[in-house]
Backbone as ProteinMPNN parsed JSONL, in Angstrom:
{"seq_chain_A": "MVSTRVVCDHKTLSDNKFLITYMPRPSKEICTTHGLDYDKVIKQDFKSDVESLSNFSDISIAASAAITAYARIHMSSIKIDILNKGGNIYYMDTDSIVCDVELEADLIGIELGKFKLEHLVEKAYFISNKTYCLILKNGDFAIKSKGVFSKDLIPFEFKTMHYNNTNIKTSLHLSPVPTSGDRGKGVWFFLRSIPKSSSSFFREAYPEKLRQWTSSGK", "coords_chain_A": {"N_chain_A": [[247.664, -35.422, 65.208], [250.751, -35.615, 65.761], [251.609, -35.515, 63.363], [251.094, -32.896, 62.544], [252.02, -30.745, 64.19], [254.153, -29.618, 66.548], [255.335, -31.489, 68.89], [256.003, -31.254, 72.227], [256.539, -32.46, 74.781], [255.632, -35.457, 76.166], [253.644, -37.852, 78.511], [252.663, -41.051, 79.114], [249.83, -42.121, 80.483], [247.949, -44.251, 80.983], [247.036, -47.225, 79.638], [245.518, -46.311, 77.721], [245.422, -43.753, 78.033], [246.826, -40.527, 77.428], [249.121, -37.784, 78.345], [250.325, -34.994, 76.543], [251.987, -32.575, 75.439], [251.95, -29.72, 73.545], [252.829, -27.966, 70.65], [250.259, -25.325, 69.632], [249.673, -24.445, 67.182], [249.667, -25.496, 63.744], [252.924, -26.922, 62.372], [254.79, -25.945, 59.755], [257.063, -27.643, 59.0], [256.868, -29.786, 59.927], [254.499, -30.247, 58.726], [254.618, -31.005, 56.188], [256.859, -32.508, 56.296], [255.589, -35.054, 56.358], [254.309, -35.1, 54.272], [251.661, -33.273, 53.984], [249.636, -30.596, 52.63], [249.948, -27.826, 53.874], [249.026, -25.294, 53.711], [246.284, -26.492, 53.39], [245.969, -27.37, 55.616], [245.99, -25.47, 57.556], [243.992, -23.824, 56.972], [241.945, -25.649, 57.48], [242.479, -26.208, 60.093], [241.885, -23.251, 61.2], [238.985, -23.519, 60.576], [237.781, -25.1, 62.158], [238.092, -24.274, 64.55], [236.849, -21.904, 64.63], [234.11, -22.904, 64.374], [233.818, -24.3, 66.445], [233.945, -22.339, 68.492], [231.8, -21.124, 70.859], [231.255, -19.5, 72.659], [233.436, -17.409, 74.568], [236.041, -18.114, 76.062], [238.26, -17.131, 77.731], [237.268, -14.869, 78.529], [237.091, -12.859, 81.733], [233.694, -12.764, 83.27], [233.186, -11.24, 85.887], [235.653, -9.234, 85.638], [234.985, -7.76, 83.693], [232.59, -6.494, 84.429], [233.211, -4.895, 86.497], [234.92, -3.514, 85.386], [232.944, -1.826, 83.598], [231.316, -0.874, 86.257], [233.38, 0.591, 87.337], [233.8, 2.866, 85.518], [231.147, 3.955, 85.522], [231.192, 4.911, 87.702], [233.255, 6.817, 87.734], [233.145, 8.828, 85.87], [230.704, 9.765, 86.824], [231.746, 11.114, 88.984], [233.019, 12.922, 87.435], [230.506, 14.433, 86.215], [229.352, 15.246, 88.815], [231.484, 17.283, 89.184], [231.288, 19.084, 87.035], [228.55, 20.006, 87.303], [228.832, 21.64, 89.674], [230.025, 23.34, 89.135], [228.18, 25.209, 87.747], [227.644, 24.104, 85.09], [226.175, 22.78, 82.606], [225.202, 19.78, 81.306], [224.646, 17.896, 78.41], [224.416, 15.35, 77.051], [225.744, 12.097, 77.435], [228.216, 9.314, 77.42], [229.564, 6.009, 78.07], [232.194, 6.807, 77.976], [232.152, 9.57, 77.301], [231.409, 12.811, 77.156], [229.338, 15.405, 76.902], [229.05, 19.073, 77.164], [228.901, 22.623, 78.558], [231.322, 23.322, 79.158], [234.559, 24.399, 80.38], [236.624, 21.59, 80.746], [238.677, 20.776, 84.233], [242.238, 21.048, 84.803], [243.539, 19.16, 85.197], [241.843, 17.218, 84.686], [242.456, 16.368, 81.457], [244.321, 15.052, 79.186], [246.178, 12.806, 77.973], [246.523, 10.206, 79.304], [245.049, 7.129, 80.847], [242.172, 7.488, 81.655], [241.856, 10.078, 81.556], [240.728, 13.02, 79.469], [239.867, 14.258, 76.197], [239.182, 17.064, 74.067], [237.242, 16.61, 71.923], [235.274, 17.888, 70.029], [234.673, 21.298, 68.962], [230.878, 22.272, 69.418], [228.516, 23.987, 67.549], [225.5, 23.556, 67.082], [223.538, 20.844, 68.476], [221.396, 18.033, 68.292], [220.056, 15.231, 70.177], [218.685, 12.313, 70.117], [218.528, 9.818, 71.076], [219.814, 7.037, 72.932], [222.97, 6.884, 72.104], [222.195, 7.812, 69.472], [222.873, 10.45, 67.511], [223.016, 14.243, 66.713], [225.53, 16.097, 66.014], [226.695, 19.308, 64.663], [229.377, 21.146, 63.786], [231.511, 23.42, 65.08], [233.312, 24.259, 62.833], [231.885, 24.014, 60.707], [231.614, 21.252, 59.667], [229.493, 17.834, 60.293], [228.942, 15.949, 63.114], [227.913, 12.13, 63.402], [225.891, 9.866, 64.987], [224.624, 6.748, 65.024], [222.669, 4.389, 66.584], [222.9, 1.044, 65.465], [222.451, 1.412, 62.636], [223.339, 2.409, 59.911], [225.531, 5.345, 60.001], [226.421, 7.247, 58.081], [224.606, 7.236, 56.123], [222.633, 9.401, 57.265], [221.623, 12.579, 57.616], [221.729, 15.805, 59.057], [219.19, 17.258, 58.72], [217.433, 15.148, 58.812], [217.52, 14.67, 61.681], [216.696, 16.972, 62.654], [214.395, 16.926, 61.579], [213.4, 14.698, 63.312], [213.487, 15.426, 66.023], [211.709, 18.04, 66.109], [209.175, 16.979, 64.533], [208.535, 14.842, 65.704], [209.0, 12.235, 64.553], [209.732, 9.335, 62.821], [212.332, 8.239, 61.274], [213.582, 6.342, 58.478], [216.214, 4.265, 57.656], [219.144, 2.465, 56.045], [220.212, -0.654, 56.873], [222.873, -2.728, 57.469], [222.636, -6.152, 57.193], [223.34, -9.365, 56.41], [225.051, -11.35, 54.02], [223.14, -12.321, 50.738], [222.603, -14.875, 48.307], [222.95, -13.868, 45.127], [221.535, -13.767, 41.98], [223.215, -15.982, 39.265], [225.671, -15.052, 40.887], [226.53, -16.438, 43.469], [226.188, -15.603, 46.961], [227.725, -13.232, 46.762], [225.726, -10.931, 47.123], [224.319, -8.21, 48.802], [222.157, -7.422, 51.749], [219.834, -5.227, 52.431], [217.837, -3.851, 54.592], [215.4, -1.734, 55.799], [215.112, 0.474, 58.779], [213.602, 1.777, 61.279], [214.478, 4.707, 63.522], [213.767, 5.233, 66.564], [212.237, 8.198, 68.161], [213.113, 9.061, 71.16], [212.092, 9.028, 74.563], [213.434, 9.896, 76.33], [215.52, 11.554, 78.968], [217.532, 13.44, 77.721], [218.745, 16.429, 76.923], [216.934, 17.54, 74.227], [217.703, 19.73, 71.961], [220.212, 21.228, 71.808], [222.471, 24.104, 71.554], [224.335, 26.182, 73.021], [226.862, 28.687, 73.157], [229.01, 27.732, 74.035], [229.261, 24.807, 73.567], [230.675, 21.74, 73.587], [232.502, 18.393, 72.917], [233.8, 16.233, 74.849], [236.097, 13.178, 75.067], [237.031, 10.45, 76.078], [240.458, 9.727, 76.664], [241.578, 7.342, 76.615], [244.181, 5.978, 76.418]], "CA_chain_A": [[248.029, -34.202, 65.984], [251.963, -35.485, 65.848], [251.615, -35.169, 61.707], [250.91, -31.472, 61.812], [252.218, -30.068, 65.139], [255.623, -29.96, 67.17], [255.001, -32.183, 70.329], [256.659, -30.452, 73.026], [257.049, -33.618, 75.835], [254.475, -36.698, 76.31], [253.642, -39.21, 79.078], [251.828, -42.231, 79.319], [249.066, -42.11, 82.239], [247.547, -45.637, 80.978], [247.336, -47.843, 78.22], [244.647, -45.692, 76.484], [245.498, -42.116, 78.15], [248.054, -39.97, 77.437], [249.421, -36.49, 78.466], [250.606, -34.666, 75.651], [251.954, -31.19, 75.348], [252.525, -29.484, 71.72], [252.317, -26.422, 69.87], [249.012, -25.344, 69.392], [249.511, -24.071, 65.597], [250.338, -26.448, 62.776], [253.976, -26.636, 61.746], [254.918, -25.919, 58.06], [258.132, -28.207, 58.36], [256.437, -31.091, 60.284], [253.325, -31.088, 57.639], [255.977, -31.233, 54.649], [257.809, -33.932, 56.401], [254.376, -36.003, 56.45], [253.432, -35.123, 53.019], [250.719, -32.55, 53.69], [249.54, -29.365, 52.3], [250.775, -27.064, 55.119], [248.038, -24.615, 53.695], [245.042, -26.603, 53.671], [245.776, -28.002, 57.485], [245.684, -24.136, 58.294], [242.427, -23.099, 56.901], [241.013, -26.574, 58.179], [242.24, -25.605, 61.71], [241.108, -22.16, 61.511], [237.722, -23.224, 60.04], [237.595, -26.028, 63.269], [238.328, -22.975, 65.857], [235.404, -20.692, 64.328], [233.062, -23.777, 64.353], [233.767, -24.705, 67.62], [233.824, -21.352, 69.151], [230.835, -21.119, 70.938], [231.962, -18.298, 73.412], [234.792, -16.8, 74.537], [236.198, -18.699, 77.397], [238.916, -16.224, 78.314], [236.812, -13.29, 79.046], [236.167, -12.729, 82.623], [232.514, -11.337, 83.467], [234.051, -10.539, 87.006], [236.474, -8.577, 85.323], [234.548, -7.216, 82.651], [231.554, -5.895, 84.814], [233.803, -4.188, 87.196], [235.359, -2.34, 84.315], [232.219, -1.015, 83.601], [231.096, 0.0, 87.055], [234.127, 1.628, 87.675], [233.765, 3.548, 84.554], [230.329, 4.78, 85.577], [231.643, 5.716, 88.874], [234.242, 7.654, 87.06], [232.118, 9.423, 84.664], [230.032, 10.334, 87.805], [232.387, 12.419, 89.592], [232.899, 14.059, 86.066], [229.225, 15.174, 86.225], [229.498, 16.152, 89.489], [232.123, 18.484, 89.016], [230.627, 20.148, 85.713], [227.459, 20.649, 87.917], [229.023, 22.318, 90.684], [230.371, 24.602, 88.186], [227.647, 25.252, 86.815], [227.33, 23.821, 83.624], [225.136, 21.938, 81.998], [225.366, 18.179, 80.6], [223.361, 17.446, 77.457], [224.623, 13.876, 76.57], [226.939, 11.326, 78.194], [228.09, 7.584, 77.2], [230.405, 5.451, 78.927], [233.304, 7.631, 77.511], [231.918, 10.996, 76.528], [230.531, 13.816, 77.785], [228.839, 16.919, 76.146], [228.776, 20.158, 78.43], [228.846, 23.81, 77.822], [232.245, 24.147, 80.2], [235.976, 23.633, 80.072], [236.886, 20.547, 82.346], [239.558, 21.005, 85.019], [243.073, 20.691, 83.587], [243.881, 17.788, 85.548], [240.928, 15.779, 83.759], [242.839, 16.588, 80.186], [245.501, 14.331, 79.032], [246.441, 11.041, 77.079], [246.417, 9.117, 80.054], [243.708, 6.588, 80.732], [240.625, 7.894, 82.29], [241.502, 11.42, 81.193], [239.733, 13.585, 78.808], [240.573, 14.941, 75.04], [238.715, 17.817, 73.335], [236.871, 16.109, 70.648], [234.435, 18.756, 68.683], [233.471, 22.192, 69.304], [229.703, 22.278, 68.712], [227.598, 24.669, 66.933], [224.495, 23.298, 67.635], [223.256, 19.605, 68.575], [220.473, 17.118, 68.264], [220.196, 14.242, 71.105], [217.487, 11.675, 69.755], [218.2, 8.737, 71.839], [221.314, 6.61, 73.116], [224.11, 6.598, 70.802], [221.862, 8.319, 68.585], [222.97, 12.084, 67.656], [224.053, 14.81, 65.545], [226.613, 17.445, 65.887], [226.988, 20.524, 64.223], [230.233, 21.329, 64.322], [231.98, 24.987, 64.832], [233.798, 24.349, 61.606], [230.893, 23.815, 59.619], [231.145, 19.714, 59.506], [228.846, 17.554, 61.354], [229.428, 14.285, 63.355], [226.493, 11.546, 63.731], [225.902, 8.535, 65.679], [223.347, 6.099, 65.184], [223.247, 2.898, 66.841], [222.224, 0.016, 64.664], [222.23, 1.911, 61.545], [224.7, 3.448, 58.967], [225.947, 6.919, 60.137], [226.587, 7.839, 56.686], [223.069, 7.347, 55.641], [221.974, 10.157, 57.648], [222.166, 13.848, 57.408], [221.325, 17.087, 60.196], [218.092, 17.643, 58.604], [216.692, 14.214, 59.294], [217.552, 14.892, 63.067], [215.88, 18.102, 62.722], [213.112, 16.107, 61.72], [212.914, 13.56, 64.27], [213.108, 16.373, 66.77], [210.581, 18.727, 65.629], [207.986, 16.484, 64.183], [208.345, 13.666, 66.492], [208.641, 11.3, 63.27], [211.06, 8.054, 62.66], [213.466, 8.256, 59.78], [213.955, 5.104, 58.168], [217.569, 4.521, 56.873], [219.437, 1.001, 55.76], [221.046, -1.449, 58.106], [223.289, -4.094, 56.659], [221.954, -7.456, 57.741], [224.047, -10.047, 55.921], [225.021, -11.667, 52.813], [222.844, -13.21, 50.666], [223.16, -15.112, 47.094], [222.011, -13.447, 43.899], [221.596, -14.69, 40.462], [224.568, -15.925, 38.758], [226.979, -14.748, 41.654], [226.1, -16.804, 44.864], [226.876, -15.319, 48.113], [227.949, -11.805, 47.494], [224.719, -9.983, 47.472], [224.047, -7.604, 50.204], [220.638, -7.568, 52.163], [219.674, -4.14, 53.36], [216.513, -3.207, 54.364], [215.14, -0.397, 56.467], [215.017, 0.201, 60.03], [212.904, 2.822, 61.849], [215.169, 5.089, 64.469], [212.304, 5.953, 67.225], [212.178, 9.479, 68.868], [213.159, 8.494, 72.636], [211.615, 10.124, 75.443], [214.683, 9.898, 77.627], [215.774, 12.776, 79.803], [218.548, 14.372, 77.371], [218.295, 17.698, 76.229], [216.465, 17.229, 72.852], [218.106, 20.459, 71.182], [221.143, 22.505, 72.25], [223.071, 25.539, 70.862], [224.825, 27.181, 73.726], [228.121, 29.195, 72.823], [230.248, 27.202, 74.696], [228.611, 23.419, 73.423], [231.735, 21.018, 73.378], [232.044, 17.185, 73.35], [235.178, 15.405, 75.585], [235.676, 11.973, 75.227], [238.187, 9.943, 77.297], [241.871, 9.319, 76.172], [241.818, 5.625, 76.65], [245.698, 5.098, 76.259]], "C_chain_A": [[249.668, -34.149, 65.677], [252.212, -35.504, 64.144], [251.836, -33.821, 61.452], [251.517, -30.438, 62.99], [253.35, -30.351, 65.904], [255.079, -30.126, 68.66], [256.147, -32.248, 71.363], [257.457, -31.84, 74.347], [255.527, -34.277, 75.977], [254.566, -37.727, 77.352], [252.311, -39.961, 79.173], [251.075, -42.252, 80.729], [248.227, -43.827, 82.361], [247.384, -46.188, 79.599], [246.126, -47.01, 77.505], [244.293, -44.032, 76.71], [247.096, -41.79, 77.994], [248.319, -38.376, 77.59], [250.52, -36.169, 77.387], [251.316, -32.64, 75.375], [252.774, -30.695, 74.07], [252.273, -28.147, 71.07], [250.963, -26.161, 69.177], [248.602, -24.733, 67.939], [250.188, -25.278, 64.885], [251.797, -25.829, 62.388], [254.451, -26.761, 60.514], [255.655, -27.09, 58.148], [257.534, -29.456, 58.761], [255.53, -31.737, 58.988], [254.006, -31.512, 56.584], [256.459, -32.808, 55.159], [256.586, -35.473, 55.899], [253.882, -36.124, 55.423], [252.245, -34.351, 52.771], [250.848, -31.064, 53.471], [249.516, -28.722, 53.539], [249.156, -26.077, 55.086], [246.365, -24.844, 53.602], [245.02, -27.183, 54.996], [245.471, -26.312, 58.053], [244.829, -23.408, 58.124], [241.683, -24.329, 57.517], [241.149, -26.546, 59.757], [241.542, -24.34, 61.948], [239.518, -22.592, 61.38], [237.552, -24.218, 61.724], [237.373, -25.164, 64.094], [236.829, -22.284, 66.173], [234.377, -21.692, 64.591], [232.787, -24.112, 65.541], [233.781, -23.822, 68.564], [232.382, -20.694, 69.539], [230.674, -19.818, 71.943], [233.331, -17.711, 73.835], [235.095, -17.342, 76.281], [237.513, -18.112, 78.43], [238.62, -15.021, 78.591], [236.378, -13.756, 80.802], [235.175, -11.991, 82.781], [232.638, -10.628, 84.695], [234.215, -9.139, 86.533], [235.794, -7.032, 84.583], [233.083, -6.063, 83.173], [231.94, -4.78, 85.887], [234.106, -2.836, 86.558], [234.15, -1.326, 84.417], [231.73, -0.175, 84.817], [232.217, 0.98, 87.572], [234.46, 2.78, 86.779], [232.58, 4.67, 84.946], [230.79, 5.679, 86.762], [232.642, 7.159, 88.566], [233.64, 8.928, 86.706], [230.717, 9.981, 85.75], [230.344, 11.16, 88.875], [232.515, 13.468, 88.697], [231.771, 14.952, 86.336], [229.086, 15.752, 87.329], [230.077, 17.601, 89.806], [231.568, 19.412, 88.16], [229.354, 20.716, 86.261], [227.671, 21.752, 89.182], [230.066, 23.234, 89.985], [229.763, 25.404, 87.733], [227.249, 25.383, 85.771], [226.299, 22.951, 83.455], [225.615, 20.303, 80.953], [224.231, 17.998, 79.34], [223.74, 16.131, 76.868], [225.788, 13.644, 77.168], [226.871, 9.877, 77.809], [229.134, 7.223, 78.198], [231.835, 6.128, 78.947], [233.506, 8.685, 77.019], [231.268, 11.658, 77.251], [229.907, 15.174, 76.986], [228.261, 17.728, 76.94], [229.135, 21.23, 77.553], [230.276, 24.412, 78.943], [233.384, 23.418, 79.771], [236.087, 22.587, 81.103], [238.588, 21.015, 83.12], [241.129, 20.421, 84.272], [243.673, 19.474, 84.312], [243.143, 16.294, 84.72], [241.565, 15.643, 82.401], [244.244, 16.038, 80.116], [245.26, 13.278, 78.194], [246.485, 10.051, 77.681], [245.066, 8.285, 80.299], [243.244, 6.981, 81.985], [240.859, 9.316, 82.289], [240.739, 11.879, 79.73], [240.456, 14.257, 77.602], [239.381, 15.924, 74.609], [238.181, 17.236, 71.968], [235.798, 17.363, 69.699], [233.916, 20.03, 69.806], [232.358, 22.268, 68.843], [228.601, 23.933, 68.539], [226.164, 24.65, 67.403], [224.138, 21.496, 67.579], [221.533, 19.085, 68.77], [220.899, 15.593, 68.795], [218.652, 13.503, 70.813], [217.284, 10.246, 70.791], [219.578, 8.422, 72.209], [221.517, 6.273, 72.512], [223.453, 7.148, 69.593], [221.647, 10.141, 68.2], [223.623, 12.702, 66.856], [224.614, 16.222, 66.078], [227.003, 18.549, 65.073], [227.908, 21.34, 64.637], [230.759, 23.055, 64.131], [232.659, 25.524, 63.019], [232.827, 24.212, 60.491], [230.361, 22.087, 59.134], [229.925, 19.598, 60.496], [229.352, 16.161, 61.852], [227.893, 13.751, 64.149], [226.687, 10.342, 63.841], [224.974, 7.962, 65.683], [223.772, 4.991, 65.121], [222.27, 2.113, 66.344], [222.366, 0.237, 63.309], [223.62, 2.457, 60.81], [224.397, 5.124, 59.051], [225.848, 7.647, 59.028], [225.47, 7.967, 55.883], [222.122, 8.653, 56.072], [222.357, 11.671, 57.555], [221.395, 14.794, 58.608], [220.234, 17.033, 59.464], [216.921, 16.443, 58.975], [216.862, 13.998, 60.922], [216.838, 15.686, 63.631], [214.542, 17.595, 62.96], [212.02, 15.509, 62.506], [212.589, 14.344, 65.784], [211.906, 17.076, 67.078], [209.422, 17.971, 65.41], [207.761, 15.155, 64.701], [208.059, 12.641, 65.634], [209.819, 10.197, 63.409], [211.622, 8.349, 61.255], [214.002, 6.779, 59.683], [215.242, 5.034, 57.265], [217.715, 2.695, 56.603], [220.242, 0.306, 56.691], [221.724, -2.521, 57.275], [223.321, -5.395, 57.543], [223.128, -8.273, 57.149], [224.185, -10.615, 54.36], [224.225, -12.478, 52.207], [222.554, -13.468, 49.19], [222.293, -14.411, 45.98], [222.653, -14.365, 42.742], [222.682, -14.622, 40.116], [226.082, -15.75, 39.759], [226.905, -14.843, 42.957], [226.878, -16.061, 45.827], [227.484, -13.322, 48.353], [227.309, -10.757, 47.242], [224.785, -9.404, 48.832], [222.912, -7.29, 50.495], [220.814, -6.436, 52.574], [218.054, -4.138, 53.822], [216.519, -1.968, 55.786], [214.712, -0.343, 58.064], [214.855, 1.476, 60.551], [214.098, 3.34, 63.289], [214.148, 5.844, 65.463], [213.082, 7.104, 67.69], [212.214, 9.075, 70.751], [212.535, 9.69, 73.602], [212.241, 10.328, 76.951], [214.682, 11.705, 78.157], [217.136, 13.762, 79.01], [217.495, 15.323, 76.802], [218.366, 17.378, 74.593], [217.363, 18.206, 71.589], [219.155, 21.169, 71.871], [221.952, 22.871, 71.232], [223.769, 26.303, 71.861], [226.125, 27.842, 72.707], [228.896, 28.359, 72.965], [230.1, 25.527, 74.495], [230.059, 22.776, 73.402], [231.482, 19.453, 73.865], [233.597, 16.804, 74.008], [234.922, 13.702, 75.431], [237.161, 11.438, 75.872], [239.227, 9.174, 76.16], [241.954, 8.151, 75.638], [242.893, 5.101, 76.419], [246.126, 4.406, 77.608]], "O_chain_A": [[250.146, -33.054, 65.38], [253.411, -35.501, 63.868], [252.513, -33.412, 60.509], [251.483, -29.247, 62.682], [253.592, -31.558, 65.942], [254.574, -29.274, 69.392], [257.039, -33.097, 71.364], [258.651, -31.976, 74.613], [254.478, -33.637, 75.897], [255.486, -38.536, 77.234], [251.176, -39.497, 79.282], [251.614, -42.373, 81.829], [247.98, -44.436, 83.402], [247.615, -45.545, 78.576], [245.982, -47.426, 76.356], [243.501, -43.293, 76.124], [248.119, -42.417, 78.27], [247.623, -37.679, 76.852], [251.504, -36.901, 77.277], [250.551, -31.708, 75.125], [253.867, -31.098, 73.671], [251.254, -27.478, 71.247], [250.649, -26.814, 68.183], [247.432, -24.562, 67.596], [251.109, -25.924, 65.382], [251.969, -24.635, 62.139], [254.536, -27.93, 60.139], [255.159, -27.948, 57.418], [257.648, -30.347, 57.919], [255.572, -32.836, 58.434], [253.766, -32.643, 56.161], [256.412, -33.885, 54.563], [256.834, -36.518, 55.297], [253.056, -37.017, 55.238], [251.667, -34.476, 51.691], [251.768, -30.365, 53.896], [248.86, -29.342, 54.376], [248.341, -26.062, 56.008], [245.469, -24.003, 53.675], [243.919, -27.482, 55.458], [244.69, -26.127, 58.986], [244.642, -22.409, 58.819], [240.677, -24.003, 58.147], [240.231, -26.784, 60.542], [240.667, -24.286, 62.812], [238.754, -21.972, 62.12], [236.951, -23.485, 62.508], [236.224, -25.208, 64.533], [236.087, -22.147, 67.145], [233.488, -21.144, 65.242], [231.609, -24.263, 65.865], [233.635, -24.305, 69.686], [231.825, -19.899, 68.783], [229.653, -19.164, 71.734], [234.251, -17.72, 73.017], [234.522, -17.021, 77.323], [237.725, -18.511, 79.575], [239.442, -14.148, 78.869], [235.615, -14.672, 81.11], [235.264, -10.777, 82.595], [232.258, -9.457, 84.719], [233.481, -8.174, 86.749], [235.987, -5.836, 84.8], [232.665, -5.117, 82.505], [231.153, -3.872, 86.153], [233.819, -1.677, 86.858], [234.191, -0.282, 85.069], [231.658, 1.046, 84.676], [231.944, 2.03, 88.154], [235.286, 3.617, 87.144], [232.754, 5.882, 84.821], [230.763, 6.91, 86.77], [232.625, 8.243, 89.149], [233.75, 9.958, 87.372], [229.795, 10.607, 85.226], [229.546, 11.791, 89.568], [232.246, 14.644, 88.942], [231.976, 16.122, 86.658], [228.672, 16.906, 87.216], [229.585, 18.593, 90.344], [231.37, 20.557, 88.565], [228.98, 21.804, 85.824], [226.804, 22.542, 89.554], [230.929, 23.789, 90.664], [230.306, 26.396, 87.246], [226.639, 26.352, 85.318], [225.643, 22.482, 84.385], [226.381, 20.2, 79.995], [223.019, 17.992, 79.556], [223.039, 15.926, 75.878], [226.67, 14.459, 77.437], [225.819, 9.238, 77.817], [229.532, 8.017, 79.051], [232.563, 5.967, 79.927], [234.528, 9.026, 76.423], [230.491, 11.139, 78.053], [230.808, 15.832, 76.464], [227.185, 17.461, 77.474], [229.512, 21.158, 76.383], [230.324, 25.546, 79.42], [233.451, 22.367, 79.134], [235.649, 22.757, 82.241], [239.486, 21.526, 82.451], [241.164, 19.56, 83.392], [244.446, 18.821, 83.61], [243.498, 15.165, 84.378], [241.213, 14.557, 81.94], [245.173, 16.443, 80.816], [244.147, 12.952, 77.781], [246.501, 8.962, 77.107], [244.011, 8.806, 79.935], [243.77, 6.849, 83.089], [240.096, 9.949, 83.018], [240.232, 11.027, 79.0], [241.54, 14.799, 77.819], [238.321, 15.375, 74.912], [238.82, 17.484, 70.946], [235.93, 17.357, 68.475], [233.241, 19.988, 70.834], [232.413, 22.367, 67.617], [228.161, 24.667, 69.424], [225.678, 25.59, 68.032], [224.528, 20.9, 66.574], [220.662, 19.756, 69.324], [221.716, 14.866, 68.229], [217.611, 14.027, 71.21], [216.213, 9.764, 71.161], [220.489, 9.211, 71.96], [220.874, 5.406, 71.922], [224.105, 6.999, 68.559], [220.692, 10.867, 68.476], [224.591, 12.242, 66.25], [223.973, 17.199, 66.465], [228.206, 18.403, 64.856], [227.72, 22.152, 65.542], [230.413, 23.764, 63.185], [232.547, 26.549, 62.346], [233.214, 24.348, 59.33], [229.331, 21.722, 58.567], [229.419, 20.469, 61.202], [230.025, 15.39, 61.169], [227.125, 14.319, 64.925], [227.42, 9.672, 63.114], [224.098, 8.471, 66.382], [224.603, 4.452, 64.39], [221.07, 2.257, 66.578], [222.422, -0.794, 62.64], [224.687, 2.811, 61.311], [223.558, 5.854, 58.522], [225.184, 8.683, 59.018], [225.422, 8.806, 54.984], [221.102, 8.952, 55.452], [223.557, 11.901, 57.403], [220.346, 14.31, 59.033], [220.194, 15.813, 59.63], [215.776, 16.712, 59.34], [216.242, 13.043, 61.389], [216.326, 15.527, 64.739], [213.799, 17.68, 63.937], [210.791, 15.556, 62.565], [211.686, 13.99, 66.543], [211.184, 16.846, 68.048], [208.492, 18.284, 66.154], [206.911, 14.404, 64.222], [206.987, 12.054, 65.78], [210.763, 10.387, 64.177], [210.953, 8.71, 60.286], [214.659, 6.176, 60.532], [215.302, 5.695, 56.228], [216.843, 1.855, 56.828], [221.047, 0.996, 57.316], [221.077, -3.142, 56.432], [224.057, -5.512, 58.522], [224.181, -7.724, 57.476], [223.341, -10.241, 53.546], [224.207, -13.583, 52.748], [222.232, -12.45, 48.576], [221.062, -14.43, 46.001], [223.589, -15.15, 42.59], [223.382, -13.638, 40.355], [227.206, -16.167, 39.478], [227.088, -13.884, 43.708], [228.078, -15.855, 45.642], [227.6, -12.561, 49.314], [227.885, -9.679, 47.099], [225.222, -9.994, 49.82], [222.308, -6.772, 49.555], [221.881, -6.25, 53.159], [217.209, -4.555, 53.03], [217.452, -1.554, 56.474], [213.942, -1.209, 58.479], [215.742, 2.316, 60.398], [214.533, 2.446, 64.016], [213.748, 6.972, 65.175], [214.313, 7.123, 67.674], [211.178, 8.854, 71.378], [212.523, 10.905, 73.402], [211.846, 10.684, 78.061], [214.029, 12.677, 77.778], [217.662, 14.679, 79.64], [216.319, 15.278, 76.44], [219.343, 17.089, 73.903], [217.679, 17.695, 70.514], [218.673, 21.88, 72.752], [222.168, 22.209, 70.217], [223.84, 27.461, 71.448], [226.251, 27.426, 71.555], [229.627, 28.092, 72.011], [230.81, 24.862, 75.248], [230.828, 23.681, 73.076], [230.698, 19.116, 74.752], [234.551, 17.277, 73.391], [233.859, 13.111, 75.623], [238.168, 12.125, 76.045], [238.978, 8.408, 75.23], [242.302, 7.877, 74.49], [242.935, 3.891, 76.192], [247.166, 3.75, 77.663]]}, "name": "protein", "num_of_chains": 1, "seq": "MVSTRVVCDHKTLSDNKFLITYMPRPSKEICTTHGLDYDKVIKQDFKSDVESLSNFSDISIAASAAITAYARIHMSSIKIDILNKGGNIYYMDTDSIVCDVELEADLIGIELGKFKLEHLVEKAYFISNKTYCLILKNGDFAIKSKGVFSKDLIPFEFKTMHYNNTNIKTSLHLSPVPTSGDRGKGVWFFLRSIPKSSSSFFREAYPEKLRQWTSSGK"}
């Protein structure tokens, strides 16, 4: 340790126990002084960190659970407000909602917990959680598909999933695999089905004022 890092303080607790305060990352100056290759020390240090990291010890489960719970409470109040105004809710997620009414002015902004208008929607297909297609007023489309490549899907496939009750197969990046002559640079793809869900989402929507709102999150 003393050959790679800055030692700030040390105390002898017993014959074979010491309390040492040191900087966590290697020092280039100290490595050079001890004749060590700084780049190699850094790489080895990083490799050791990754290999020993089985979980994130600095994450509070209670805090993450509370954040999710308060987000749901906040979104529930937004839902009630929309329904009280006579609006319809076509889809919602943790930080977004698709409806056919304007939100109140005090709910729109760049502050944390407020919303911004993400898309004006001409037509939409909602297949399951985090799997939907929005055909926008400007002619573009926005596709989300949990677990697979969104860019490999087109609106027609969502229409097929909706009307024909069929699954669509698309590619999912899984992991690197060796290839002949160039080990480790190959990429393995496999086909994964997107099931048509039986959830309570509006399956197809094309009201005149459909819009997607997302949390500003600033």
